[in-house]
PDB file of C-alpha atoms and ligand atoms in Angstrom:
ATOM      1  CA  UNK A   1      20.612  10.856  -6.234  1.00  0.00           C
ATOM      2  CA  UNK A   2      22.605   9.607  -2.993  1.00  0.00           C
ATOM      3  CA  UNK A   3      22.916   6.047  -2.269  1.00  0.00           C
ATOM      4  CA  UNK A   4      20.450   4.318   0.165  1.00  0.00           C
ATOM      5  CA  UNK A   5      19.610   1.183   2.248  1.00  0.00           C
ATOM      6  CA  UNK A   6      16.995  -1.214   2.252  1.00  0.00           C
ATOM      7  CA  UNK A   7      16.059  -4.588   3.201  1.00  0.00           C
ATOM      8  CA  UNK A   8      15.881  -7.526   0.545  1.00  0.00           C
ATOM      9  CA  UNK A   9      15.656 -10.681   2.509  1.00  0.00           C
ATOM     10  CA  UNK A  10      15.291 -14.277   0.183  1.00  0.00           C
ATOM     11  CA  UNK A  11      13.331 -16.546   2.000  1.00  0.00           C
ATOM     12  CA  UNK A  12      12.818 -20.191   2.836  1.00  0.00           C
ATOM     13  CA  UNK A  13      11.449 -22.120  -0.319  1.00  0.00           C
ATOM     14  CA  UNK A  14      14.563 -19.882  -2.755  1.00  0.00           C
ATOM     15  CA  UNK A  15      17.100 -21.441  -0.283  1.00  0.00           C
ATOM     16  CA  UNK A  16      15.548 -24.803  -0.164  1.00  0.00           C
ATOM     17  CA  UNK A  17      15.758 -24.801  -4.242  1.00  0.00           C
ATOM     18  CA  UNK A  18      19.716 -23.273  -4.565  1.00  0.00           C
ATOM     19  CA  UNK A  19      18.606 -20.289  -5.538  1.00  0.00           C
ATOM     20  CA  UNK A  20      20.628 -17.651  -3.153  1.00  0.00           C
ATOM     21  CA  UNK A  21      23.006 -17.332  -5.033  1.00  0.00           C
ATOM     22  CA  UNK A  22      21.745 -16.489  -8.612  1.00  0.00           C
ATOM     23  CA  UNK A  23      18.715 -14.364  -6.595  1.00  0.00           C
ATOM     24  CA  UNK A  24      21.573 -12.058  -5.284  1.00  0.00           C
ATOM     25  CA  UNK A  25      23.231 -11.845  -7.980  1.00  0.00           C
ATOM     26  CA  UNK A  26      20.360 -10.810 -10.166  1.00  0.00           C
ATOM     27  CA  UNK A  27      20.196  -7.965  -7.731  1.00  0.00           C
ATOM     28  CA  UNK A  28      24.040  -6.969  -7.965  1.00  0.00           C
ATOM     29  CA  UNK A  29      22.996  -6.732 -12.388  1.00  0.00           C
ATOM     30  CA  UNK A  30      20.987  -5.061 -10.866  1.00  0.00           C
ATOM     31  CA  UNK A  31      22.596  -2.562  -9.074  1.00  0.00           C
ATOM     32  CA  UNK A  32      22.109  -3.583  -5.676  1.00  0.00           C
ATOM     33  CA  UNK A  33      25.452  -3.523  -3.410  1.00  0.00           C
ATOM     34  CA  UNK A  34      24.778  -5.463  -0.484  1.00  0.00           C
ATOM     35  CA  UNK A  35      26.393  -4.211   2.903  1.00  0.00           C
ATOM     36  CA  UNK A  36      25.743  -7.003   5.428  1.00  0.00           C
ATOM     37  CA  UNK A  37      23.737 -10.359   5.088  1.00  0.00           C
ATOM     38  CA  UNK A  38      23.340 -13.465   7.163  1.00  0.00           C
ATOM     39  CA  UNK A  39      22.177 -16.675   6.970  1.00  0.00           C
ATOM     40  CA  UNK A  40      19.191 -17.422   9.914  1.00  0.00           C
ATOM     41  CA  UNK A  41      16.884 -19.045  10.956  1.00  0.00           C
ATOM     42  CA  UNK A  42      14.035 -17.123  12.387  1.00  0.00           C
ATOM     43  CA  UNK A  43      11.781 -18.384  15.838  1.00  0.00           C
ATOM     44  CA  UNK A  44       8.091 -17.860  15.569  1.00  0.00           C
ATOM     45  CA  UNK A  45       8.733 -14.942  17.808  1.00  0.00           C
ATOM     46  CA  UNK A  46      11.450 -13.132  15.503  1.00  0.00           C
ATOM     47  CA  UNK A  47       8.619 -13.404  12.150  1.00  0.00           C
ATOM     48  CA  UNK A  48       5.784 -12.596  14.184  1.00  0.00           C
ATOM     49  CA  UNK A  49       8.240  -9.022  14.876  1.00  0.00           C
ATOM     50  CA  UNK A  50       9.305  -8.812  11.999  1.00  0.00           C
ATOM     51  CA  UNK A  51       5.893  -8.576  10.299  1.00  0.00           C
ATOM     52  CA  UNK A  52       3.838  -7.461  12.934  1.00  0.00           C
ATOM     53  CA  UNK A  53       1.871  -5.175  10.627  1.00  0.00           C
ATOM     54  CA  UNK A  54       0.128  -8.102   8.575  1.00  0.00           C
ATOM     55  CA  UNK A  55      -1.018  -9.098  12.381  1.00  0.00           C
ATOM     56  CA  UNK A  56      -5.195 -10.056  11.587  1.00  0.00           C
ATOM     57  CA  UNK A  57      -4.561 -10.587   8.035  1.00  0.00           C
ATOM     58  CA  UNK A  58      -5.831 -13.495   6.690  1.00  0.00           C
ATOM     59  CA  UNK A  59      -2.405 -15.486   5.372  1.00  0.00           C
ATOM     60  CA  UNK A  60      -0.524 -14.071   9.007  1.00  0.00           C
ATOM     61  CA  UNK A  61      -0.381 -17.691  10.725  1.00  0.00           C
ATOM     62  CA  UNK A  62       1.010 -19.091   7.423  1.00  0.00           C
ATOM     63  CA  UNK A  63       3.183 -16.266   6.737  1.00  0.00           C
ATOM     64  CA  UNK A  64       4.957 -16.625   9.697  1.00  0.00           C
ATOM     65  CA  UNK A  65       5.332 -20.679   9.494  1.00  0.00           C
ATOM     66  CA  UNK A  66       6.423 -20.386   5.677  1.00  0.00           C
ATOM     67  CA  UNK A  67       9.075 -17.858   7.691  1.00  0.00           C
ATOM     68  CA  UNK A  68      10.540 -20.254  10.169  1.00  0.00           C
ATOM     69  CA  UNK A  69      10.222 -22.919   7.928  1.00  0.00           C
ATOM     70  CA  UNK A  70      13.842 -23.062   6.918  1.00  0.00           C
ATOM     71  CA  UNK A  71      17.172 -20.221   6.946  1.00  0.00           C
ATOM     72  CA  UNK A  72      16.234 -17.155   5.251  1.00  0.00           C
ATOM     73  CA  UNK A  73      18.562 -14.579   3.799  1.00  0.00           C
ATOM     74  CA  UNK A  74      18.163 -11.306   5.406  1.00  0.00           C
ATOM     75  CA  UNK A  75      20.448  -7.949   3.113  1.00  0.00           C
ATOM     76  CA  UNK A  76      21.067  -5.029   3.606  1.00  0.00           C
ATOM     77  CA  UNK A  77      21.366  -3.652  -0.105  1.00  0.00           C
ATOM     78  CA  UNK A  78      22.230  -0.179  -1.039  1.00  0.00           C
ATOM     79  CA  UNK A  79      21.727   1.948  -4.232  1.00  0.00           C
ATOM     80  CA  UNK A  80      20.398   5.033  -5.249  1.00  0.00           C
ATOM     81  CA  UNK A  81      16.462   5.060  -4.767  1.00  0.00           C
ATOM     82  CA  UNK A  82      16.935   1.425  -2.859  1.00  0.00           C
ATOM     83  CA  UNK A  83      13.316   1.628  -1.787  1.00  0.00           C
ATOM     84  CA  UNK A  84      12.072   2.054  -5.097  1.00  0.00           C
ATOM     85  CA  UNK A  85      14.107   0.228  -7.408  1.00  0.00           C
ATOM     86  CA  UNK A  86      13.931  -3.325  -5.267  1.00  0.00           C
ATOM     87  CA  UNK A  87      10.127  -2.728  -5.698  1.00  0.00           C
ATOM     88  CA  UNK A  88      10.362  -2.932  -8.924  1.00  0.00           C
ATOM     89  CA  UNK A  89      12.795  -5.086  -9.319  1.00  0.00           C
ATOM     90  CA  UNK A  90      11.180  -8.124  -7.203  1.00  0.00           C
ATOM     91  CA  UNK A  91       8.015  -7.592  -8.813  1.00  0.00           C
ATOM     92  CA  UNK A  92       4.133  -8.272  -7.810  1.00  0.00           C
ATOM     93  CA  UNK A  93       3.423 -10.541  -4.834  1.00  0.00           C
ATOM     94  CA  UNK A  94       2.117 -13.024  -7.000  1.00  0.00           C
ATOM     95  CA  UNK A  95       4.780 -14.849  -9.501  1.00  0.00           C
ATOM     96  CA  UNK A  96       1.792 -15.403 -11.802  1.00  0.00           C
ATOM     97  CA  UNK A  97       0.654 -10.992 -12.095  1.00  0.00           C
ATOM     98  CA  UNK A  98       5.423 -10.331 -11.227  1.00  0.00           C
ATOM     99  CA  UNK A  99       6.192  -8.662 -14.739  1.00  0.00           C
ATOM    100  CA  UNK A 100       8.853 -10.328 -16.844  1.00  0.00           C
ATOM    101  CA  UNK A 101      12.344 -10.302 -15.718  1.00  0.00           C
ATOM    102  CA  UNK A 102      11.574  -9.597 -12.164  1.00  0.00           C
ATOM    103  CA  UNK A 103      12.927 -11.783  -9.235  1.00  0.00           C
ATOM    104  CA  UNK A 104       9.804 -12.805  -8.556  1.00  0.00           C
ATOM    105  CA  UNK A 105       8.423 -14.108 -11.832  1.00  0.00           C
ATOM    106  CA  UNK A 106      11.903 -15.778 -12.628  1.00  0.00           C
ATOM    107  CA  UNK A 107      12.164 -17.862  -9.065  1.00  0.00           C
ATOM    108  CA  UNK A 108       8.959 -17.790  -6.984  1.00  0.00           C
ATOM    109  CA  UNK A 109       6.357 -20.499  -7.048  1.00  0.00           C
ATOM    110  CA  UNK A 110       3.341 -19.078  -5.475  1.00  0.00           C
ATOM    111  CA  UNK A 111       1.611 -15.949  -3.771  1.00  0.00           C
ATOM    112  CA  UNK A 112       2.945 -16.810   0.110  1.00  0.00           C
ATOM    113  CA  UNK A 113       6.287 -18.962  -1.251  1.00  0.00           C
ATOM    114  CA  UNK A 114       7.502 -15.891  -3.247  1.00  0.00           C
ATOM    115  CA  UNK A 115      11.427 -16.279  -3.044  1.00  0.00           C
ATOM    116  CA  UNK A 116      11.950 -12.640  -1.686  1.00  0.00           C
ATOM    117  CA  UNK A 117      10.647 -10.167   0.175  1.00  0.00           C
ATOM    118  CA  UNK A 118      11.223  -6.186  -0.181  1.00  0.00           C
ATOM    119  CA  UNK A 119      10.801  -3.060   2.439  1.00  0.00           C
ATOM    120  CA  UNK A 120       7.966  -1.571   1.116  1.00  0.00           C
ATOM    121  CA  UNK A 121       8.511   2.409   2.092  1.00  0.00           C
ATOM    122  CA  UNK A 122      11.529   4.453   3.391  1.00  0.00           C
ATOM    123  CA  UNK A 123       9.930   4.128   6.981  1.00  0.00           C
ATOM    124  CA  UNK A 124      10.263   0.635   7.095  1.00  0.00           C
ATOM    125  CA  UNK A 125      13.418   0.290   5.589  1.00  0.00           C
ATOM    126  CA  UNK A 126      14.924   1.976   8.227  1.00  0.00           C
ATOM    127  CA  UNK A 127      13.370  -0.340  10.987  1.00  0.00           C
ATOM    128  CA  UNK A 128      13.815  -3.811   8.569  1.00  0.00           C
ATOM    129  CA  UNK A 129      17.501  -2.889   7.757  1.00  0.00           C
ATOM    130  CA  UNK A 130      18.420  -1.792  12.077  1.00  0.00           C
ATOM    131  CA  UNK A 131      15.888  -5.336  13.159  1.00  0.00           C
ATOM    132  CA  UNK A 132      18.816  -7.785  11.117  1.00  0.00           C
ATOM    133  CA  UNK A 133      21.907  -5.243  11.392  1.00  0.00           C
ATOM    134  CA  UNK A 134      24.017  -2.802  13.624  1.00  0.00           C
ATOM    135  CA  UNK A 135      25.250   0.450  12.406  1.00  0.00           C
ATOM    136  CA  UNK A 136      29.085  -1.290  12.440  1.00  0.00           C
ATOM    137  CA  UNK A 137      27.613  -4.420  10.455  1.00  0.00           C
ATOM    138  CA  UNK A 138      26.715  -2.181   7.872  1.00  0.00           C
ATOM    139  CA  UNK A 139      29.770  -0.363   8.296  1.00  0.00           C
ATOM    140  CA  UNK A 140      31.250  -3.655   7.495  1.00  0.00           C
ATOM    141  CA  UNK A 141      33.274  -3.565  10.882  1.00  0.00           C
ATOM    142  CA  UNK A 142      32.159  -6.805  12.340  1.00  0.00           C
ATOM    143  CA  UNK A 143      34.892  -8.074  14.895  1.00  0.00           C
ATOM    144  CA  UNK A 144      35.901  -4.674  15.643  1.00  0.00           C
ATOM    145  CA  UNK A 145      33.380  -3.257  17.705  1.00  0.00           C
TER     146      UNK A 145
HETATM  147  P1  LIG B 201       5.026  -8.359  -0.572  1.00  0.00           P
HETATM  148  O1  LIG B 201       4.948  -6.817  -0.376  1.00  0.00           O
HETATM  149  O2  LIG B 201       5.226  -7.900  -1.947  1.00  0.00           O
HETATM  150  O3  LIG B 201       6.134  -9.130  -0.018  1.00  0.00           O
HETATM  151  O4  LIG B 201       3.136  -8.474   0.009  1.00  0.00           O
HETATM  152  P2  LIG B 201       2.575  -7.666   0.868  1.00  0.00           P
HETATM  153  O5  LIG B 201       3.270  -7.205   2.148  1.00  0.00           O
HETATM  154  O6  LIG B 201       0.922  -7.648   1.491  1.00  0.00           O
HETATM  155  O7  LIG B 201       2.606  -9.121   1.609  1.00  0.00           O
HETATM  156  C1  LIG B 201       3.900 -10.035   2.774  1.00  0.00           C
HETATM  157  C2  LIG B 201       4.099 -11.837   2.891  1.00  0.00           C
HETATM  158  O8  LIG B 201       3.016 -12.302   3.015  1.00  0.00           O
HETATM  159  C3  LIG B 201       4.182 -11.735   0.883  1.00  0.00           C
HETATM  160  O9  LIG B 201       5.329 -11.072   0.442  1.00  0.00           O
HETATM  161  C4  LIG B 201       3.849 -13.201   1.096  1.00  0.00           C
HETATM  162  O10 LIG B 201       4.738 -14.503   1.187  1.00  0.00           O
HETATM  163  C5  LIG B 201       2.934 -13.739   1.953  1.00  0.00           C
HETATM  164  N1  LIG B 201       0.883 -13.387   1.387  1.00  0.00           N
HETATM  165  C6  LIG B 201       0.708 -12.129   0.741  1.00  0.00           C
HETATM  166  N2  LIG B 201      -0.757 -12.331   0.577  1.00  0.00           N
HETATM  167  C7  LIG B 201      -0.636 -13.800   1.159  1.00  0.00           C
HETATM  168  C8  LIG B 201      -1.698 -14.999   0.045  1.00  0.00           C
HETATM  169  O11 LIG B 201      -2.823 -14.193  -0.008  1.00  0.00           O
HETATM  170  N3  LIG B 201      -1.485 -15.975   0.741  1.00  0.00           N
HETATM  171  C9  LIG B 201      -0.399 -16.836   1.436  1.00  0.00           C
HETATM  172  N4  LIG B 201      -0.146 -17.844   2.217  1.00  0.00           N
HETATM  173  N5  LIG B 201       0.501 -15.551   1.716  1.00  0.00           N
HETATM  174  C10 LIG B 201       0.558 -14.208   1.358  1.00  0.00           C
END
C-alpha cells in the first residue's frame, strides 16, 4: 500500500512531562516516518480553528484552554494506511480505556490531558497536515523556497 500522511500532535501535557522523545521513538518503532515537525505555542484562535469541528461540544472550552497551555509538537507522519494505523497506535481517547501498549495507555494522564492527537479520517488528515505545514516543508525544502 502506498505511503500516506497523517497528523500527530504531541500535546502540552506530554511535552511538559518530558515525554516528547519517547513518544516520537514509539511512533517510529510503529513504522511511522516523521516528514515535518515544529514546536508551537498555539494561540486561542489557532487552537479554536484547528478544533472547529468540536465547537459546541461540552469539552471544547477545556480543550482550547489545555492546547494553549504550553507548547505542543505537530508532526506529519508517513506510513502505509497512516490514518488508521496512528489511531490504533495512540489508543482510546480516555487512557483508562486505551489498550495496553498504546501511547495514551503508556503516557497519558486523563481523557482531556491525553498526550497525543491523531487525525481521525483521511479528509481531516489532509486538512490538519496543511494547517501546520507547507508542501515545501513536507518535501524537506525548508529555507530553499
Ligand atoms: P480523539 O479523536 O481520541 O482525540 O477524541 P475526540 O475527537 O473525541 O476529542 C478531541 C480531544 O478533546 C480529546 O483528545 C481530548 O483531549 C478532548 N476531550 C474529549 N473528550 C473530553 C472530555 O470528556 N473532557 C475533556 N476535558 N476533554 C475531552
